[in-house]
Coordinates of C-alpha atoms (C1' of nucleotides) in Angstrom, one line a residue:
Chain X
M1 CA 118.9 178.7 72.9
G2 CA 117.7 175.9 75.3
E3 CA 119.1 173.3 72.9
S4 CA 121.7 171.7 75.3
L5 CA 119.4 171.9 78.3
F6 CA 116.5 170.1 76.7
A7 CA 119.1 167.7 75.0
A8 CA 120.5 166.8 78.4
R9 CA 117.3 166.3 80.6
G10 CA 114.3 166.4 78.2
Y11 CA 111.4 168.5 77.8
A12 CA 109.9 168.1 81.4
G13 CA 113.4 168.1 83.0
V14 CA 114.1 171.9 82.3
G15 CA 112.1 174.9 83.4
M16 CA 111.5 178.1 81.6
R17 CA 113.3 179.8 84.5
E18 CA 116.5 177.9 83.9
I19 CA 116.3 178.4 80.1
A20 CA 115.8 182.2 80.4
A21 CA 118.7 182.5 82.9
S22 CA 120.9 180.5 80.7
V23 CA 120.8 183.3 78.1
G24 CA 120.6 186.1 80.6
L25 CA 117.0 186.9 80.4
S26 CA 114.1 186.9 82.6
K27 CA 111.5 184.1 82.5
S28 CA 108.7 186.6 81.6
S29 CA 110.8 187.9 78.6
L30 CA 111.0 184.4 77.3
F31 CA 107.1 184.1 77.5
H32 CA 106.9 187.4 75.6
H33 CA 108.5 185.7 72.7
F34 CA 107.1 182.4 72.8
P35 CA 103.4 181.9 74.1
T36 CA 104.0 178.5 75.6
K37 CA 106.7 176.2 76.7
L38 CA 105.5 173.5 74.2
V39 CA 105.7 176.0 71.4
F40 CA 109.2 177.1 72.4
Y41 CA 110.2 173.4 72.5
G42 CA 108.8 172.8 69.1
E43 CA 110.8 175.8 67.8
V44 CA 114.0 174.4 69.2
L45 CA 113.4 171.1 67.8
D46 CA 112.5 172.6 64.4
R47 CA 115.7 174.7 64.2
A48 CA 117.8 171.6 64.9
L49 CA 115.9 169.4 62.3
E50 CA 116.2 172.3 59.8
R51 CA 119.9 172.3 60.0
L52 CA 120.0 168.6 59.3
E53 CA 117.5 168.9 56.4
R54 CA 119.6 171.8 54.8
A55 CA 122.8 169.8 55.0
L56 CA 120.9 166.8 53.4
C57 CA 119.5 168.9 50.6
E58 CA 122.9 170.2 49.7
E59 CA 124.5 166.9 49.7
T60 CA 121.9 164.8 48.0
E61 CA 120.9 167.2 45.1
H62 CA 123.5 166.0 42.7
P63 CA 122.3 162.6 41.7
G64 CA 124.4 159.6 41.3
A65 CA 124.4 155.7 42.0
P66 CA 122.4 154.8 45.0
A67 CA 125.5 153.5 46.7
E68 CA 127.2 156.6 46.3
Q69 CA 124.2 158.7 47.3
L70 CA 124.0 156.6 50.4
D71 CA 127.4 157.4 51.3
H72 CA 126.9 161.1 50.7
W73 CA 123.8 160.9 52.8
I74 CA 125.5 159.2 55.8
A75 CA 128.4 161.6 55.6
S76 CA 126.1 164.5 55.6
I77 CA 124.1 163.3 58.6
V78 CA 127.2 162.3 60.5
G79 CA 128.7 165.7 59.8
T80 CA 125.7 167.6 60.8
L81 CA 125.2 165.7 64.1
A82 CA 128.9 166.0 65.0
E83 CA 128.6 169.8 64.4
S84 CA 126.7 170.5 67.6
A85 CA 126.5 167.9 70.3
P86 CA 122.9 168.6 71.4
V87 CA 121.2 167.8 68.1
A88 CA 121.5 164.1 68.2
R89 CA 120.1 163.9 71.7
L90 CA 117.3 166.4 70.8
L91 CA 116.4 164.4 67.7
L92 CA 116.4 161.2 69.5
R93 CA 114.2 162.5 72.2
S94 CA 111.7 163.8 69.8
M95 CA 111.4 160.3 68.3
V96 CA 111.2 158.4 71.6
D97 CA 109.0 160.9 73.7
E98 CA 105.3 160.4 73.8
D99 CA 103.7 163.4 72.1
P100 CA 105.1 166.7 73.3
F101 CA 104.8 168.4 70.1
P102 CA 103.0 171.7 69.6
P103 CA 99.7 171.3 67.7
I104 CA 99.5 172.5 64.2
E105 CA 99.0 176.2 64.6
F106 CA 96.9 178.5 62.3
E107 CA 100.0 180.0 60.7
P108 CA 99.6 183.4 62.3
E109 CA 101.4 185.1 59.3
G110 CA 102.9 183.8 56.3
R111 CA 105.5 181.9 58.4
E112 CA 107.4 179.0 56.9
S113 CA 107.1 177.1 60.0
M114 CA 106.5 173.7 58.8
P115 CA 105.6 171.7 61.8
F116 CA 108.2 169.6 63.2
E117 CA 106.8 166.1 62.5
R118 CA 106.2 166.9 58.8
R119 CA 109.8 168.0 58.4
L120 CA 111.0 164.8 59.9
E121 CA 108.7 162.8 57.6
A122 CA 110.1 164.7 54.7
V123 CA 113.7 163.8 55.5
I124 CA 112.7 160.1 56.1
D125 CA 110.8 159.9 53.0
R126 CA 113.7 161.1 50.9
F127 CA 115.7 158.2 52.3
R128 CA 113.1 155.8 51.7
R129 CA 113.0 156.6 48.0
L130 CA 116.7 156.2 47.9
L131 CA 116.5 152.7 49.3
E132 CA 113.5 151.6 47.0
H133 CA 115.3 153.0 44.0
G134 CA 118.5 151.2 44.9
I135 CA 116.4 147.9 45.4
E136 CA 114.6 148.4 42.1
E137 CA 117.9 148.7 40.3
G138 CA 119.3 145.6 42.0
V139 CA 122.1 147.3 43.6
F140 CA 120.7 146.9 47.1
R141 CA 119.3 143.7 48.7
P142 CA 115.5 143.4 48.9
V143 CA 115.5 144.4 52.6
S144 CA 112.4 145.5 54.5
V145 CA 112.8 149.3 53.7
G146 CA 111.1 150.4 56.9
D147 CA 113.5 148.3 59.0
A148 CA 116.5 149.4 57.1
I149 CA 115.6 153.0 57.9
Q150 CA 115.1 152.2 61.5
T151 CA 118.4 150.5 61.7
T152 CA 120.2 153.4 60.0
I153 CA 118.7 156.0 62.2
G154 CA 119.4 154.0 65.3
A155 CA 123.0 153.4 64.3
I156 CA 123.8 157.0 63.4
V157 CA 121.7 159.1 65.8
F158 CA 122.1 156.9 68.9
H159 CA 125.9 157.1 68.9
F160 CA 126.0 160.8 69.0
A161 CA 123.4 161.0 71.7
S162 CA 125.1 158.5 74.0
G163 CA 127.2 160.8 76.0
D164 CA 129.4 159.3 78.6
L165 CA 128.3 155.9 77.8
G166 CA 129.5 156.2 74.3
E167 CA 132.7 157.9 75.3
A168 CA 133.4 155.0 77.7
L169 CA 132.7 152.6 74.9
I170 CA 135.0 154.1 72.2
G171 CA 137.8 155.3 74.6
E172 CA 137.7 159.0 73.5
P173 CA 135.3 161.9 73.4
I174 CA 132.6 161.1 71.0
F175 CA 132.8 164.5 69.2
S176 CA 136.6 164.6 68.8
G177 CA 137.7 164.8 65.2
S178 CA 139.2 161.4 65.0
A179 CA 136.2 159.7 66.6
V180 CA 133.8 161.5 64.2
E181 CA 135.7 160.5 61.1
R182 CA 136.2 156.9 62.3
R183 CA 132.5 156.8 63.1
R184 CA 131.7 158.0 59.6
Q185 CA 133.8 155.2 58.1
E186 CA 132.5 152.4 60.3
V187 CA 128.9 153.4 59.9
S188 CA 129.3 153.8 56.2
N189 CA 131.0 150.3 55.9
F190 CA 128.3 148.7 58.1
I191 CA 125.4 150.0 56.3
R192 CA 126.9 149.5 52.8
R193 CA 127.6 145.9 53.7
G194 CA 124.2 145.5 55.1
L195 CA 122.5 146.8 52.0
L196 CA 124.5 146.0 48.9
A197 CA 123.3 142.9 47.0
Chain R
M1 CA 105.6 149.6 88.4
G2 CA 106.0 153.0 86.9
E3 CA 107.8 151.4 83.9
S4 CA 105.5 152.6 81.2
L5 CA 105.1 156.0 82.7
F6 CA 108.9 156.7 82.9
A7 CA 109.3 155.1 79.5
A8 CA 106.7 157.4 77.9
R9 CA 107.7 160.8 79.5
G10 CA 111.1 160.3 81.2
Y11 CA 112.3 160.8 84.7
A12 CA 111.2 164.3 85.2
G13 CA 108.0 163.9 83.2
V14 CA 106.3 161.7 85.8
G15 CA 105.5 162.5 89.4
M16 CA 105.4 160.2 92.4
R17 CA 101.7 161.0 92.8
E18 CA 100.8 159.6 89.3
I19 CA 103.0 156.6 89.8
A20 CA 101.3 155.9 93.1
A21 CA 97.9 156.4 91.7
S22 CA 98.7 154.1 88.8
V23 CA 99.1 151.2 91.3
G24 CA 96.3 152.3 93.6
L25 CA 98.5 153.7 96.3
S26 CA 99.0 157.0 97.9
K27 CA 102.0 159.0 97.3
S28 CA 103.1 158.7 100.9
S29 CA 103.0 154.9 100.7
L30 CA 105.3 155.0 97.9
F31 CA 107.8 157.1 99.8
H32 CA 107.6 154.7 102.6
H33 CA 109.0 151.9 100.3
F34 CA 111.5 154.2 98.5
P35 CA 113.3 156.9 100.2
T36 CA 113.7 159.1 97.1
K37 CA 112.3 159.4 93.6
L38 CA 115.8 158.9 92.2
V39 CA 116.2 155.7 94.3
F40 CA 112.8 154.5 92.9
Y41 CA 113.8 155.2 89.3
G42 CA 117.0 153.5 89.7
E43 CA 115.1 150.5 90.9
V44 CA 112.7 150.6 88.0
L45 CA 115.7 150.7 85.5
D46 CA 117.6 148.0 87.4
R47 CA 114.6 145.7 87.2
A48 CA 114.3 146.1 83.4
L49 CA 118.0 145.7 82.9
E50 CA 118.0 142.6 85.1
R51 CA 115.5 140.9 82.8
L52 CA 117.6 141.5 79.8
E53 CA 120.8 140.4 81.6
R54 CA 119.1 137.1 82.7
A55 CA 117.9 136.4 79.2
L56 CA 121.4 137.1 78.0
C57 CA 122.9 134.7 80.4
E58 CA 120.6 131.8 79.4
E59 CA 121.2 132.3 75.8
T60 CA 124.9 132.8 75.7
E61 CA 126.1 130.3 78.3
H62 CA 126.4 127.4 75.9
P63 CA 129.4 128.4 73.8
G64 CA 129.7 128.1 70.1
A65 CA 131.3 129.9 67.1
P66 CA 131.2 133.7 67.4
A67 CA 128.8 134.1 64.5
E68 CA 126.3 131.8 66.0
Q69 CA 126.7 133.3 69.4
L70 CA 126.1 136.7 67.9
D71 CA 122.8 135.4 66.4
H72 CA 121.7 134.0 69.7
W73 CA 122.8 137.2 71.3
I74 CA 120.6 139.3 68.9
A75 CA 117.7 137.0 69.2
S76 CA 117.7 137.1 72.9
I77 CA 117.8 140.9 73.1
V78 CA 115.2 141.3 70.6
G79 CA 113.0 138.9 72.2
T80 CA 113.4 140.5 75.6
L81 CA 112.8 144.0 74.3
A82 CA 109.7 142.8 72.4
E83 CA 108.3 141.0 75.5
S84 CA 107.4 144.4 77.3
A85 CA 107.1 147.6 75.4
P86 CA 108.5 150.0 78.0
V87 CA 111.9 148.3 78.3
A88 CA 113.6 149.6 75.3
R89 CA 112.5 153.2 75.9
L90 CA 113.5 153.0 79.5
L91 CA 116.9 151.6 78.4
L92 CA 117.4 154.2 75.7
R93 CA 116.6 157.0 78.2
S94 CA 119.0 155.7 80.7
M95 CA 121.7 155.9 78.1
V96 CA 120.8 159.3 76.8
D97 CA 119.8 161.1 79.9
E98 CA 122.4 163.1 81.8
D99 CA 123.1 161.5 85.1
P100 CA 119.7 160.7 87.0
F101 CA 121.1 157.6 88.6
P102 CA 121.1 157.2 92.3
P103 CA 124.5 157.4 93.8
I104 CA 126.2 154.2 95.0
E105 CA 124.6 153.4 98.2
F106 CA 126.0 152.0 101.3
E107 CA 124.2 148.6 100.9
P108 CA 122.1 149.1 103.8
E109 CA 121.7 145.3 104.2
G110 CA 123.1 142.4 102.3
R111 CA 121.1 143.4 99.3
E112 CA 122.1 142.2 95.8
S113 CA 121.3 145.6 94.4
M114 CA 124.1 146.0 91.8
P115 CA 124.0 149.6 90.8
F116 CA 122.3 150.1 87.5
E117 CA 125.4 151.4 85.5
R118 CA 127.5 148.5 86.7
R119 CA 125.0 146.1 85.4
L120 CA 124.9 147.8 82.0
E121 CA 128.6 147.7 81.9
A122 CA 128.6 144.1 82.6
V123 CA 126.2 143.3 79.7
I124 CA 128.1 145.4 77.3
D125 CA 131.4 144.0 78.4
R126 CA 130.2 140.6 77.6
F127 CA 129.3 141.6 74.0
R128 CA 132.7 143.3 73.6
R129 CA 134.5 140.1 74.5
L130 CA 132.4 138.3 71.8
L131 CA 133.4 140.7 69.2
E132 CA 137.1 140.7 70.2
H133 CA 137.2 137.0 70.3
G134 CA 135.5 136.8 66.8
I135 CA 138.0 139.3 65.5
E136 CA 141.0 137.3 66.8
E137 CA 139.7 134.3 65.2
G138 CA 139.5 136.1 62.0
V139 CA 135.8 135.3 61.6
F140 CA 134.9 139.0 62.1
R141 CA 136.3 142.0 60.3
P142 CA 138.8 144.1 62.3
V143 CA 136.1 146.8 63.1
S144 CA 136.4 149.3 65.7
V145 CA 134.8 147.3 68.5
G146 CA 133.4 150.3 70.4
D147 CA 131.7 151.6 67.3
A148 CA 130.4 148.2 66.4
I149 CA 128.9 148.0 69.9
Q150 CA 127.3 151.4 69.5
T151 CA 125.8 150.5 66.0
T152 CA 124.3 147.3 67.5
I153 CA 122.7 149.0 70.4
G154 CA 121.4 151.8 68.4
A155 CA 120.0 149.4 65.8
I156 CA 118.4 147.1 68.2
V157 CA 117.3 149.3 71.0
F158 CA 116.1 152.4 69.0
H159 CA 113.6 150.5 66.9
F160 CA 111.7 149.1 69.9
A161 CA 111.7 152.6 71.5
S162 CA 110.6 154.5 68.5
G163 CA 106.8 154.3 69.1
D164 CA 104.5 155.9 66.6
L165 CA 107.4 156.9 64.3
G166 CA 108.5 153.4 64.0
E167 CA 105.1 152.1 63.5
A168 CA 104.6 154.6 60.6
L169 CA 107.9 153.5 59.1
I170 CA 107.3 149.8 59.0
G171 CA 103.6 150.0 58.4
E172 CA 102.3 147.9 61.4
P173 CA 102.5 147.7 65.1
I174 CA 106.1 147.4 66.3
F175 CA 105.3 144.8 68.8
S176 CA 103.2 142.6 66.6
G177 CA 104.4 139.1 66.2
S178 CA 105.2 139.5 62.5
A179 CA 107.1 142.7 62.9
V180 CA 109.1 141.4 65.8
E181 CA 110.1 138.2 63.8
R182 CA 111.1 140.3 60.8
R183 CA 112.9 142.7 62.9
R184 CA 115.0 139.9 64.3
Q185 CA 115.9 138.5 60.9
E186 CA 116.6 142.0 59.4
V187 CA 118.8 143.0 62.3
S188 CA 120.6 139.7 62.3
N189 CA 121.4 139.9 58.6
F190 CA 122.5 143.5 58.8
I191 CA 124.9 143.0 61.6
R192 CA 126.1 139.6 60.4
R193 CA 126.9 141.2 57.0
G194 CA 128.4 144.2 58.8
L195 CA 130.7 142.0 60.9
L196 CA 131.7 139.0 59.0
A197 CA 135.1 139.0 57.2
Chain U
dG1 C1' 111.3 194.2 75.1
dT2 C1' 112.7 193.8 79.6
dC3 C1' 111.8 193.7 84.2
dT4 C1' 109.3 192.8 89.2
dA5 C1' 105.4 190.9 91.2
dT6 C1' 102.0 187.7 91.5
dA7 C1' 98.9 183.6 90.8
dC8 C1' 98.1 179.0 91.5
dG9 C1' 98.5 174.1 90.7
dA10 C1' 102.0 170.3 91.1
dT11 C1' 106.2 168.8 92.7
dG12 C1' 109.1 165.9 96.1
dA13 C1' 109.3 165.0 100.7
dT14 C1' 107.8 164.8 106.0
dA15 C1' 104.8 164.2 110.3
dG16 C1' 101.7 161.8 112.5
dA17 C1' 97.1 159.4 113.1
dC18 C1' 95.3 154.6 112.4
Chain P
dG1 C1' 101.8 149.8 105.7
dT2 C1' 98.4 152.9 104.6
dC3 C1' 96.4 157.0 104.9
dT4 C1' 95.4 162.5 105.5
dA5 C1' 97.4 166.6 106.3
dT6 C1' 101.1 169.9 105.6
dC7 C1' 105.5 172.1 103.8
dA8 C1' 108.6 174.6 101.0
dT9 C1' 109.7 174.8 96.4
dC10 C1' 109.2 174.8 91.7
dG11 C1' 106.2 174.5 87.5
dT12 C1' 103.9 177.5 83.8
dA13 C1' 101.7 181.5 83.0
dT14 C1' 99.9 186.5 83.5
dA15 C1' 99.6 191.7 84.8
dG16 C1' 101.5 195.8 84.6
dA17 C1' 105.5 199.3 85.4
dC18 C1' 109.4 201.2 82.8

DNA sequence: GTCTATACGATGATAGAC
DNA sequence: GTCTATCATCGTATAGAC
């Protein structure tokens, strides 16, 4: 709900009217469920990130060598981003935009609503530990971990957020089965080569 | 003019009033110089991309082995993006946003106003030729060229557009001298390893 | 929960004085 | 070229009927 709209035009680019209309509701009805546009946006972001987090948990629970875990991790993210087109754009926006996150609320009830930024940090932290572990074991090069994470995020997320430009570049729809599978392989190769000692 | 504002909040997130005020003008005066907000935005994008294009031309004119050209290319882009903070965000937005480009105008006078998208295509096409040339020579792996370009763009541009998140990840300001130089090296290593046969 | 009606500031854009 | 109105429209948000 609202995902594809926010993904396409950003937070400020979509009005509550349009979002409501897109699901066959009245604007006022939307405000009955969400007190504020910012809160609503935060919930949309959170739901998208939650899917990614869940996929990551399933895939990375069973431990293994860092290089294999890395591959599982990449496959899991690529798979999740490929599942629904708006997610990558939404995620990229949330990382590039200046601020528009709802402030930490007072947890009106015992909601499990982890704020969006904390959720993102958690995902990234798990990846950081994977890299550090691999470097300690000597299987990964002693790269700058922060930079490696940035490179990985950029390489994976940007592609699925690049819309027409990306489609023009690779010569077929980004979300077609063949393009997704090739992307998984290419990214996996690239990052493994970049990291392995 | 308007670069940092658009970079921070996107096309729809900034009003002409605010832009005008930020340069000590009245909104109406802005509309005297630019017929439409979309045209103005296009001009802002174009100027940013023009700087990147110019830097790229200087750096890549003198030919050499593909691997060295690649390094020059990366250094040139990293240097340009590091020069002014808004550029990377602006560029990333232009690639992620849905549409907001001014339509091809009738070239009211003999202006050199290459439309933004064409300029971007030109830059990317030069990179594509570099990769294809390297693959033909056997110095690069036979990667999917489109995917390699996507990976490179994502790795380079996203980092300098990631603001607070990136700063938290690498533990120092993104645009500090040391962070920029390290980034250049890390990206260079990563991509060279990913591409070299 | 959903709606209509309304409030009111901000938006992009225009007209016209200087 | 710059300004001060002014315009219609859209923005978020609220009140209250059903």
